[in-house]
GROMACS .gro file of C-alpha atoms in nm:
model
  462
    1MET     CA    1  -0.021  -0.018   0.020
    2SER     CA    2   0.212   0.304  -0.119
    3THR     CA    3   0.198   0.574   0.123
    4PRO     CA    4   0.021   0.963   0.005
    5PRO     CA    5   0.296   1.156  -0.051
    6SER     CA    6   0.115   1.425   0.211
    7THR     CA    7   0.164   1.122   0.452
    8ALA     CA    8   0.504   1.051   0.390
    9ALA     CA    9   0.589   1.444   0.480
   10ALA     CA   10   0.459   1.423   0.810
   11GLU     CA   11   0.714   1.150   0.905
   12SER     CA   12   1.000   1.231   1.089
   13VAL     CA   13   1.322   1.095   0.877
   14ALA     CA   14   1.521   0.814   1.139
   15ARG     CA   15   1.831   0.740   1.087
   16VAL     CA   16   1.874   0.420   0.963
   17THR     CA   17   2.066   0.134   0.946
   18PRO     CA   18   2.243  -0.028   0.594
   19ALA     CA   19   2.275  -0.393   0.669
   20THR     CA   20   2.354  -0.664   0.404
   21SER     CA   21   2.211  -0.957   0.562
   22THR     CA   22   1.970  -1.061   0.887
   23ALA     CA   23   2.243  -1.294   0.984
   24PRO     CA   24   2.555  -1.289   1.220
   25ALA     CA   25   2.809  -1.103   1.020
   26GLY     CA   26   3.048  -1.082   1.298
   27PRO     CA   27   3.154  -1.160   1.641
   28ALA     CA   28   2.877  -1.083   1.921
   29ALA     CA   29   2.827  -0.801   2.119
   30PRO     CA   30   3.070  -0.793   2.490
   31ALA     CA   31   2.937  -0.979   2.729
   32THR     CA   32   2.918  -0.698   2.937
   33SER     CA   33   2.610  -0.577   2.782
   34THR     CA   34   2.392  -0.819   2.894
   35ALA     CA   35   2.519  -0.895   3.243
   36PRO     CA   36   2.410  -0.742   3.505
   37VAL     CA   37   2.609  -0.538   3.738
   38GLY     CA   38   2.668  -0.665   4.088
   39PRO     CA   39   2.388  -0.818   4.241
   40ALA     CA   40   2.159  -0.491   4.173
   41VAL     CA   41   1.940  -0.693   4.017
   42PRO     CA   42   1.884  -1.045   4.109
   43THR     CA   43   1.504  -1.120   3.979
   44GLY     CA   44   1.607  -1.008   3.577
   45VAL     CA   45   1.709  -1.249   3.340
   46ALA     CA   46   2.000  -1.151   3.106
   47VAL     CA   47   1.908  -1.155   2.725
   48PRO     CA   48   2.193  -1.358   2.606
   49THR     CA   49   2.407  -1.120   2.336
   50GLY     CA   50   2.218  -1.073   2.003
   51VAL     CA   51   2.341  -0.939   1.690
   52ALA     CA   52   2.552  -0.636   1.665
   53ASP     CA   53   2.422  -0.476   1.363
   54GLU     CA   54   2.745  -0.429   1.181
   55ALA     CA   55   2.643  -0.122   0.911
   56ARG     CA   56   2.565   0.151   1.120
   57GLY     CA   57   2.626   0.467   1.095
   58ALA     CA   58   2.519   0.556   0.765
   59ALA     CA   59   2.383   0.882   0.795
   60GLY     CA   60   1.984   1.022   0.616
   61ALA     CA   61   1.671   0.901   0.527
   62GLY     CA   62   1.828   0.633   0.283
   63ALA     CA   63   1.715   0.261   0.219
   64VAL     CA   64   1.868  -0.032   0.444
   65SER     CA   65   1.925  -0.297   0.199
   66SER     CA   66   1.929  -0.671   0.296
   67GLY     CA   67   1.960  -0.899  -0.002
   68PRO     CA   68   1.637  -0.828  -0.275
   69VAL     CA   69   1.452  -0.588  -0.020
   70ALA     CA   70   1.495  -0.231   0.106
   71VAL     CA   71   1.319  -0.085   0.320
   72ALA     CA   72   1.302   0.256   0.492
   73SER     CA   73   1.252   0.327   0.823
   74THR     CA   74   1.070   0.701   0.972
   75VAL     CA   75   0.894   0.836   1.284
   76CYS     CA   76   0.571   0.923   1.332
   77ARG     CA   77   0.530   1.226   1.558
   78GLU     CA   78   0.216   1.395   1.446
   79ASP     CA   79  -0.121   1.329   1.610
   80GLU     CA   80  -0.341   1.369   1.333
   81HIS     CA   81  -0.048   1.104   1.105
   82PHE     CA   82  -0.050   0.892   1.345
   83GLY     CA   83  -0.513   0.855   1.271
   84ALA     CA   84  -0.416   0.859   0.910
   85LEU     CA   85  -0.228   0.570   0.907
   86ALA     CA   86  -0.505   0.333   1.010
   87ALA     CA   87  -0.559   0.189   0.646
   88ASP     CA   88  -0.158   0.103   0.650
   89TRP     CA   89  -0.183  -0.042   1.035
   90ALA     CA   90  -0.473  -0.252   0.942
   91ASP     CA   91  -0.309  -0.427   0.613
   92LEU     CA   92   0.038  -0.521   0.809
   93TYR     CA   93  -0.179  -0.641   1.149
   94GLU     CA   94  -0.322  -0.898   0.948
   95ARG     CA   95   0.029  -1.019   0.827
   96CYS     CA   96   0.126  -1.040   1.219
   97ALA     CA   97   0.150  -1.396   1.338
   98THR     CA   98   0.195  -1.270   1.751
   99VAL     CA   99  -0.057  -0.949   1.757
  100THR     CA  100  -0.296  -0.926   2.021
  101PRO     CA  101  -0.641  -0.688   2.046
  102PHE     CA  102  -0.394  -0.424   2.148
  103GLN     CA  103  -0.217  -0.396   1.848
  104THR     CA  104  -0.499  -0.262   1.651
  105HIS     CA  105  -0.487   0.080   1.566
  106ALA     CA  106  -0.849   0.175   1.683
  107TRP     CA  107  -0.708   0.087   2.039
  108LEU     CA  108  -0.349   0.287   2.056
  109HIS     CA  109  -0.480   0.570   1.857
  110SER     CA  110  -0.782   0.592   2.044
  111TRP     CA  111  -0.578   0.543   2.400
  112TRP     CA  112  -0.346   0.807   2.274
  113LEU     CA  113  -0.650   1.050   2.170
  114SER     CA  114  -0.776   1.015   2.537
  115TYR     CA  115  -0.404   1.003   2.728
  116GLY     CA  116  -0.133   1.106   2.495
  117VAL     CA  117   0.125   1.406   2.565
  118PRO     CA  118   0.184   1.650   2.289
  119GLY     CA  119   0.506   1.625   2.154
  120ARG     CA  120   0.535   1.334   2.280
  121LEU     CA  121   0.463   1.054   2.019
  122ARG     CA  122   0.711   0.830   1.863
  123VAL     CA  123   0.581   0.539   1.616
  124VAL     CA  124   0.823   0.403   1.464
  125LEU     CA  125   0.732   0.316   1.114
  126VAL     CA  126   0.908   0.058   0.867
  127ARG     CA  127   0.832   0.054   0.522
  128ARG     CA  128   0.944  -0.145   0.146
  129VAL     CA  129   1.104   0.140  -0.031
  130ALA     CA  130   0.946  -0.035  -0.392
  131ASP     CA  131   0.603   0.038  -0.267
  132GLY     CA  132   0.613   0.195  -0.012
  133ARG     CA  133   0.397  -0.067   0.197
  134LEU     CA  134   0.423  -0.128   0.608
  135VAL     CA  135   0.616  -0.384   0.726
  136ALA     CA  136   0.650  -0.280   1.026
  137ALA     CA  137   0.580  -0.028   1.287
  138ALA     CA  138   0.648   0.058   1.710
  139PRO     CA  139   0.400   0.216   1.891
  140LEU     CA  140   0.577   0.422   2.107
  141TRP     CA  141   0.600   0.705   2.341
  142LEU     CA  142   0.860   0.905   2.549
  143THR     CA  143   0.700   0.905   2.882
  144PRO     CA  144   0.688   1.251   3.086
  145GLY     CA  145   0.945   1.283   3.432
  146ARG     CA  146   1.241   1.288   3.564
  147ALA     CA  147   1.393   0.986   3.415
  148PRO     CA  148   1.169   0.966   3.114
  149THR     CA  149   1.132   0.652   2.916
  150VAL     CA  150   1.016   0.515   2.544
  151ALA     CA  151   0.755   0.279   2.613
  152PHE     CA  152   0.395   0.131   2.418
  153LEU     CA  153   0.161   0.334   2.387
  154GLY     CA  154  -0.171   0.191   2.672
  155GLY     CA  155  -0.015   0.230   2.902
  156GLY     CA  156  -0.142   0.054   3.298
  157LEU     CA  157  -0.461   0.020   3.055
  158THR     CA  158  -0.282  -0.291   2.778
  159ASP     CA  159  -0.318  -0.643   2.864
  160TYR     CA  160  -0.002  -0.711   2.596
  161GLY     CA  161   0.229  -0.480   2.482
  162ASP     CA  162   0.461  -0.615   2.129
  163VAL     CA  163   0.506  -0.460   1.741
  164LEU     CA  164   0.392  -0.538   1.428
  165VAL     CA  165   0.641  -0.726   1.243
  166ASP     CA  166   0.566  -0.810   0.882
  167GLU     CA  167   0.676  -1.205   0.927
  168GLY     CA  168   0.719  -1.269   0.536
  169CYS     CA  169   0.981  -0.945   0.546
  170PRO     CA  170   1.323  -1.105   0.767
  171ASP     CA  171   1.448  -0.724   0.710
  172ALA     CA  172   1.208  -0.589   0.931
  173LEU     CA  173   1.241  -0.654   1.249
  174PRO     CA  174   1.616  -0.590   1.271
  175ALA     CA  175   1.564  -0.205   1.049
  176LEU     CA  176   1.292  -0.166   1.337
  177ALA     CA  177   1.540  -0.218   1.581
  178ALA     CA  178   1.833   0.002   1.422
  179ALA     CA  179   1.525   0.320   1.401
  180LEU     CA  180   1.467   0.255   1.791
  181ALA     CA  181   1.806   0.280   1.861
  182ASP     CA  182   1.845   0.593   1.672
  183LEU     CA  183   1.644   0.807   1.825
  184PRO     CA  184   1.749   1.075   1.965
  185ASP     CA  185   1.577   1.044   2.272
  186LEU     CA  186   1.804   0.738   2.380
  187SER     CA  187   2.137   0.946   2.307
  188ARG     CA  188   1.967   1.171   2.536
  189GLY     CA  189   1.930   0.940   2.839
  190ALA     CA  190   1.591   0.764   2.774
  191VAL     CA  191   1.564   0.398   2.817
  192VAL     CA  192   1.351   0.159   2.615
  193ASP     CA  193   1.074  -0.001   2.845
  194LEU     CA  194   0.872  -0.201   2.691
  195ARG     CA  195   0.623  -0.396   2.884
  196GLU     CA  196   0.354  -0.661   2.923
  197VAL     CA  197   0.572  -0.867   2.653
  198ARG     CA  198   0.373  -1.228   2.579
  199PRO     CA  199   0.560  -1.522   2.563
  200GLY     CA  200   0.657  -1.566   2.194
  201ALA     CA  201   0.562  -1.151   2.104
  202ALA     CA  202   0.761  -1.061   1.799
  203ALA     CA  203   0.889  -0.806   2.059
  204GLU     CA  204   1.089  -1.028   2.171
  205ARG     CA  205   1.288  -1.069   1.887
  206LEU     CA  206   1.426  -0.661   1.928
  207PRO     CA  207   1.720  -0.786   2.226
  208ALA     CA  208   1.847  -1.028   1.937
  209HIS     CA  209   1.995  -0.705   1.712
  210TRP     CA  210   1.992  -0.527   1.965
  211PRO     CA  211   2.360  -0.282   1.937
  212GLY     CA  212   2.302  -0.159   2.302
  213PRO     CA  213   2.232  -0.286   2.674
  214ARG     CA  214   1.935  -0.492   2.737
  215ARG     CA  215   1.819  -0.651   3.007
  216ARG     CA  216   1.480  -0.897   3.050
  217LEU     CA  217   1.244  -0.851   3.376
  218PRO     CA  218   0.941  -1.058   3.477
  219ASP     CA  219   0.618  -0.840   3.422
  220SER     CA  220   0.260  -0.935   3.502
  221THR     CA  221   0.074  -1.295   3.460
  222CYS     CA  222  -0.140  -1.395   3.272
  223LEU     CA  223  -0.447  -1.707   3.293
  224GLU     CA  224  -0.444  -1.808   2.986
  225LEU     CA  225  -0.746  -2.115   2.886
  226PRO     CA  226  -0.795  -2.316   2.593
  227CYS     CA  227  -1.030  -2.174   2.310
  228VAL     CA  228  -1.274  -2.441   2.326
  229PRO     CA  229  -1.662  -2.497   2.465
  230VAL     CA  230  -1.729  -2.489   2.808
  231ASP     CA  231  -1.828  -2.877   2.837
  232GLU     CA  232  -1.444  -2.906   2.749
  233LEU     CA  233  -1.333  -2.715   2.993
  234VAL     CA  234  -1.582  -2.817   3.267
  235LEU     CA  235  -1.427  -3.181   3.177
  236ARG     CA  236  -1.070  -3.031   3.312
  237LEU     CA  237  -1.155  -2.992   3.610
  238PRO     CA  238  -1.176  -3.289   3.872
  239PRO     CA  239  -1.462  -3.445   3.924
  240GLN     CA  240  -1.547  -3.277   4.249
  241ARG     CA  241  -1.500  -2.943   4.113
  242ALA     CA  242  -1.636  -3.005   3.721
  243GLN     CA  243  -1.972  -3.098   3.893
  244ARG     CA  244  -1.993  -2.772   4.099
  245ALA     CA  245  -1.901  -2.598   3.758
  246ARG     CA  246  -2.169  -2.772   3.609
  247ALA     CA  247  -2.450  -2.651   3.854
  248LYS     CA  248  -2.378  -2.337   3.850
  249LEU     CA  249  -2.389  -2.362   3.476
  250ARG     CA  250  -2.736  -2.519   3.530
  251LYS     CA  251  -2.833  -2.210   3.776
  252ILE     CA  252  -2.791  -1.990   3.509
  253ASP     CA  253  -3.010  -2.148   3.263
  254ARG     CA  254  -3.273  -2.218   3.559
  255GLU     CA  255  -3.299  -1.869   3.680
  256GLY     CA  256  -3.343  -1.712   3.277
  257VAL     CA  257  -3.013  -1.532   3.219
  258THR     CA  258  -2.965  -1.501   2.824
  259ALA     CA  259  -2.706  -1.394   2.611
  260ARG     CA  260  -2.754  -1.210   2.352
  261PRO     CA  261  -2.513  -1.033   2.110
  262VAL     CA  262  -2.494  -0.628   2.059
  263PRO     CA  263  -2.552  -0.504   1.702
  264LEU     CA  264  -2.283  -0.241   1.592
  265ASP     CA  265  -2.495   0.029   1.561
  266GLU     CA  266  -2.602   0.000   1.990
  267VAL     CA  267  -2.222  -0.087   2.108
  268PRO     CA  268  -2.190   0.322   2.210
  269ASP     CA  269  -2.528   0.295   2.451
  270ALA     CA  270  -2.418  -0.115   2.483
  271LEU     CA  271  -2.094   0.057   2.705
  272ASP     CA  272  -2.269   0.323   2.872
  273HIS     CA  273  -2.474   0.118   3.030
  274LEU     CA  274  -2.204  -0.157   3.089
  275LEU     CA  275  -1.970   0.137   3.267
  276GLU     CA  276  -2.255   0.237   3.468
  277LEU     CA  277  -2.315  -0.114   3.622
  278HIS     CA  278  -1.912  -0.164   3.653
  279ARG     CA  279  -2.005   0.213   3.848
  280ARG     CA  280  -2.294   0.032   4.047
  281GLN     CA  281  -2.113  -0.301   4.138
  282TRP     CA  282  -1.813  -0.173   4.304
  283ALA     CA  283  -2.017   0.135   4.519
  284GLY     CA  284  -1.789   0.102   4.818
  285ARG     CA  285  -1.506  -0.195   4.735
  286GLY     CA  286  -1.199  -0.164   4.557
  287VAL     CA  287  -1.150  -0.079   4.177
  288THR     CA  288  -0.986   0.043   3.967
  289ALA     CA  289  -1.042   0.411   3.984
  290GLU     CA  290  -0.943   0.494   3.613
  291HIS     CA  291  -1.228   0.323   3.492
  292LEU     CA  292  -1.517   0.559   3.635
  293THR     CA  293  -1.321   0.880   3.522
  294SER     CA  294  -1.436   1.002   3.196
  295ARG     CA  295  -1.155   0.992   2.976
  296PHE     CA  296  -1.166   0.641   2.976
  297GLY     CA  297  -1.549   0.651   2.921
  298GLU     CA  298  -1.418   0.820   2.595
  299HIS     CA  299  -1.139   0.609   2.509
  300LEU     CA  300  -1.307   0.266   2.517
  301GLY     CA  301  -1.658   0.395   2.281
  302ARG     CA  302  -1.387   0.531   2.087
  303ALA     CA  303  -1.170   0.192   2.100
  304VAL     CA  304  -1.444  -0.043   2.083
  305ARG     CA  305  -1.714   0.094   1.764
  306ALA     CA  306  -1.392   0.076   1.577
  307MET     CA  307  -1.289  -0.262   1.653
  308ALA     CA  308  -1.655  -0.407   1.668
  309ALA     CA  309  -1.692  -0.329   1.335
  310THR     CA  310  -1.388  -0.469   1.252
  311GLY     CA  311  -1.428  -0.781   1.429
  312HIS     CA  312  -1.184  -0.750   1.684
  313ALA     CA  313  -1.439  -0.671   1.985
  314ARG     CA  314  -1.761  -0.831   2.121
  315VAL     CA  315  -1.969  -0.714   2.345
  316THR     CA  316  -2.290  -0.905   2.488
  317ARG     CA  317  -2.609  -0.790   2.662
  318PHE     CA  318  -2.718  -1.054   2.907
  319LEU     CA  319  -3.117  -1.046   3.009
  320LEU     CA  320  -3.335  -1.192   3.190
  321GLY     CA  321  -3.746  -1.136   3.260
  322GLY     CA  322  -3.612  -0.904   2.929
  323GLU     CA  323  -3.430  -0.664   3.161
  324VAL     CA  324  -3.045  -0.561   3.104
  325VAL     CA  325  -2.802  -0.732   3.370
  326ALA     CA  326  -2.511  -0.742   3.310
  327VAL     CA  327  -2.283  -0.657   2.944
  328ASP     CA  328  -1.954  -0.806   2.820
  329LEU     CA  329  -1.671  -0.639   2.651
  330THR     CA  330  -1.487  -0.929   2.504
  331LEU     CA  331  -1.134  -0.828   2.306
  332LEU     CA  332  -1.004  -1.047   1.992
  333SER     CA  333  -0.763  -1.083   1.767
  334PRO     CA  334  -0.633  -1.399   1.492
  335ARG     CA  335  -0.548  -1.628   1.790
  336LEU     CA  336  -0.624  -1.515   2.106
  337SER     CA  337  -0.978  -1.357   2.304
  338GLY     CA  338  -1.022  -1.207   2.593
  339GLY     CA  339  -1.280  -1.079   2.841
  340TYR     CA  340  -1.133  -0.775   2.884
  341LEU     CA  341  -1.413  -0.582   3.159
  342TYR     CA  342  -1.830  -0.623   3.231
  343GLY     CA  343  -2.063  -0.431   3.447
  344ALA     CA  344  -2.300  -0.610   3.678
  345ASP     CA  345  -2.635  -0.567   3.839
  346PRO     CA  346  -2.590  -0.670   4.212
  347VAL     CA  347  -2.903  -0.881   4.120
  348LEU     CA  348  -2.737  -1.147   3.997
  349ARG     CA  349  -2.564  -1.169   4.336
  350SER     CA  350  -2.867  -1.180   4.523
  351LEU     CA  351  -2.997  -1.429   4.282
  352LYS     CA  352  -2.630  -1.653   4.381
  353VAL     CA  353  -2.561  -1.651   4.003
  354ASP     CA  354  -2.214  -1.711   3.924
  355ILE     CA  355  -2.104  -1.421   3.752
  356ALA     CA  356  -1.734  -1.603   3.666
  357THR     CA  357  -1.885  -1.910   3.502
  358LEU     CA  358  -2.174  -1.677   3.302
  359LEU     CA  359  -1.789  -1.470   3.147
  360LEU     CA  360  -1.651  -1.784   3.083
  361ARG     CA  361  -1.924  -1.933   2.900
  362ASN     CA  362  -1.953  -1.661   2.703
  363GLY     CA  363  -1.579  -1.627   2.638
  364ALA     CA  364  -1.591  -1.971   2.513
  365ARG     CA  365  -1.925  -1.968   2.328
  366LEU     CA  366  -1.710  -1.540   2.155
  367GLY     CA  367  -1.409  -1.835   2.040
  368GLU     CA  368  -1.583  -2.154   1.920
  369GLY     CA  369  -1.492  -2.245   1.544
  370THR     CA  370  -1.290  -1.980   1.516
  371GLY     CA  371  -0.949  -2.067   1.520
  372ARG     CA  372  -0.791  -1.917   1.806
  373ALA     CA  373  -0.622  -2.113   2.014
  374THR     CA  374  -0.667  -1.945   2.332
  375LEU     CA  375  -0.953  -1.777   2.562
  376SER     CA  376  -0.750  -1.521   2.794
  377LEU     CA  377  -0.830  -1.403   3.134
  378LEU     CA  378  -0.557  -1.192   3.096
  379ARG     CA  379  -0.405  -0.974   3.329
  380GLY     CA  380  -0.458  -1.058   3.710
  381ASP     CA  381  -0.367  -1.407   3.956
  382GLU     CA  382  -0.790  -1.361   4.129
  383PRO     CA  383  -0.745  -1.709   4.322
  384TYR     CA  384  -1.152  -1.749   4.123
  385LYS     CA  385  -0.957  -1.780   3.756
  386HIS     CA  386  -0.811  -2.104   3.969
  387HIS     CA  387  -1.109  -2.283   3.997
  388TRP     CA  388  -1.087  -2.361   3.605
  389ARG     CA  389  -0.692  -2.465   3.588
  390PRO     CA  390  -0.595  -2.176   3.399
  391ASP     CA  391  -0.195  -2.157   3.279
  392ALA     CA  392   0.008  -1.916   3.432
  393VAL     CA  393   0.159  -1.720   3.170
  394ARG     CA  394   0.431  -1.472   3.262
  395ASN     CA  395   0.431  -1.116   3.057
  396GLY     CA  396   0.835  -0.986   3.029
  397ARG     CA  397   0.913  -0.666   3.024
  398LEU     CA  398   1.258  -0.579   2.760
  399LEU     CA  399   1.468  -0.249   2.938
  400LEU     CA  400   1.685  -0.166   2.633
  401ALA     CA  401   1.913   0.164   2.627
  402ARG     CA  402   2.249   0.317   2.427
  403ARG     CA  403   2.642   0.208   2.539
  404ARG     CA  404   2.603   0.506   2.743
  405ALA     CA  405   2.323   0.499   2.916
  406ALA     CA  406   2.375   0.175   3.038
  407PRO     CA  407   2.446   0.280   3.445
  408LEU     CA  408   2.028   0.454   3.381
  409LEU     CA  409   1.943   0.141   3.269
  410TRP     CA  410   2.065  -0.104   3.517
  411LEU     CA  411   1.926   0.156   3.762
  412ARG     CA  412   1.586   0.146   3.655
  413ALA     CA  413   1.626  -0.269   3.690
  414ALA     CA  414   1.787  -0.246   3.997
  415TYR     CA  415   1.414   0.021   4.116
  416VAL     CA  416   1.152  -0.282   3.923
  417GLY     CA  417   1.333  -0.596   4.066
  418GLY     CA  418   1.353  -0.407   4.406
  419ARG     CA  419   0.966  -0.310   4.378
  420SER     CA  420   0.852  -0.683   4.244
  421ARG     CA  421   1.002  -0.890   4.542
  422ALA     CA  422   0.853  -0.619   4.779
  423ALA     CA  423   0.455  -0.649   4.603
  424ASP     CA  424   0.537  -1.031   4.636
  425ARG     CA  425   0.579  -1.038   5.012
  426LEU     CA  426   0.317  -0.776   5.084
  427ARG     CA  427   0.076  -0.906   4.821
  428ASP     CA  428  -0.106  -1.219   4.993
  429ARG     CA  429  -0.113  -1.013   5.309
  430ALA     CA  430  -0.446  -0.807   5.421
  431TRP     CA  431  -0.348  -0.537   5.618
  432ALA     CA  432  -0.216  -0.475   5.308
  433ARG     CA  433  -0.523  -0.559   5.096
  434ALA     CA  434  -0.696  -0.361   5.278
  435LEU     CA  435  -0.473  -0.044   5.282
  436ARG     CA  436  -0.422  -0.050   4.921
  437HIS     CA  437  -0.807  -0.043   4.857
  438ARG     CA  438  -0.890   0.240   5.098
  439LEU     CA  439  -0.620   0.443   4.899
  440THR     CA  440  -0.766   0.316   4.567
  441ALA     CA  441  -1.095   0.361   4.634
  442GLY     CA  442  -1.253   0.647   4.466
  443ARG     CA  443  -0.898   0.813   4.333
  444THR     CA  444  -0.863   0.897   4.008
  445PRO     CA  445  -0.472   0.839   3.917
  446THR     CA  446  -0.311   1.123   3.699
  447ALA     CA  447  -0.052   0.926   3.582
  448PRO     CA  448  -0.181   0.754   3.311
  449THR     CA  449   0.106   0.479   3.211
  450ALA     CA  450   0.087   0.300   3.587
  451PRO     CA  451  -0.037   0.003   3.523
  452THR     CA  452  -0.389  -0.024   3.716
  453ASP     CA  453  -0.510  -0.290   4.001
  454ARG     CA  454  -0.655  -0.588   3.822
  455THR     CA  455  -0.845  -0.689   4.120
  456GLY     CA  456  -1.122  -0.426   4.061
  457ARG     CA  457  -1.117  -0.504   3.699
  458GLY     CA  458  -1.405  -0.671   3.506
  459ARG     CA  459  -1.345  -1.008   3.644
  460THR     CA  460  -1.371  -1.055   3.972
  461THR     CA  461  -1.647  -1.258   4.061
  462SER     CA  462  -1.888  -1.166   4.302
   0.00000   0.00000   0.00000
């Protein structure tokens, strides 16, 4: 897909690296670039030293030529241009094997409109020179603060972060890594901090092409089930637990709760109802405060309307006696579906209808016959999720920097590792949970990049 001249002009040219091969062309980088400094980061896992990019240093807008393919990189910094990328982005998305719903243009652009900071957009793009077709993209921004980072768009509202890479273009990922390393922000000491990288994601391969220090750390845990009908999920359970699950399913049917997919033209009203039910459901209890804000509602409405039109989101109403008693939002990608947020009328709790089972059955139904392999329960390690014996999958966190900024990278890694260990020690202590709920209930966070507490997230059972 060719880029119109006006669009190309809106992209600022990044210094790119000519290369003659994507295979290793020289010795590996020194081991000190990936090894921890002293005992500061005991929880980190060093990333094996990758392939050094042999021909770094060429200036200008030139193409990266690797064999028969030539690619060129640019950096999108303008809000309007990012919005105009929708068609090219969708074309690339369809050629990416590892993408999740959180890499759709609709989700990312909507988040930026609600949470972005003017002048800090850094979307790295790689195109084929021959026809201008987009073959790689990194949806990034420069976070504010005393120690800025280059991070994924989406912040704490996004469960999976990744770059988009055309698997049919082997030169795309090395060129993307080279363009990212050449961002001027990194020469001024910024560290690339890529959160919530799912195992197998394209971003996991970036360190192999990174010319400077790098670090891989653990991030959030996501629980995942196979995307099969709910009856097959029940068969995975021990006999007594399976019996209880069948009883909960029969209870839902006995009470007459039915699921109805929401037509596209009714999605905005259904989302408004979802957020109102969510607010009522969690009134007086610990809740993710950001979900109660107008900016979150605007982001969700804008993103989901567009995603529903392309099949990347489904909204479901649950009816009881003709009245809507719950609304569920499920996000979809070619290989994965995940329940993102729901709202439920307290009447369901009074009827002893198990909401978690209701939502799981709906998620399984949406995945039937689609070829999706994974039914993700997304972030959060709440006990009710373990009733279904899911697999625990740990997202990763990648830290990348220029060599001169290595001390800043190790310092950030030590800080992240220390916070993680402290959180692990406090997570299961009752007094810490009570304090966290008191501090977060009803408070609107001012930093949109901070991860949200998933306990109050939509998938917590009553």
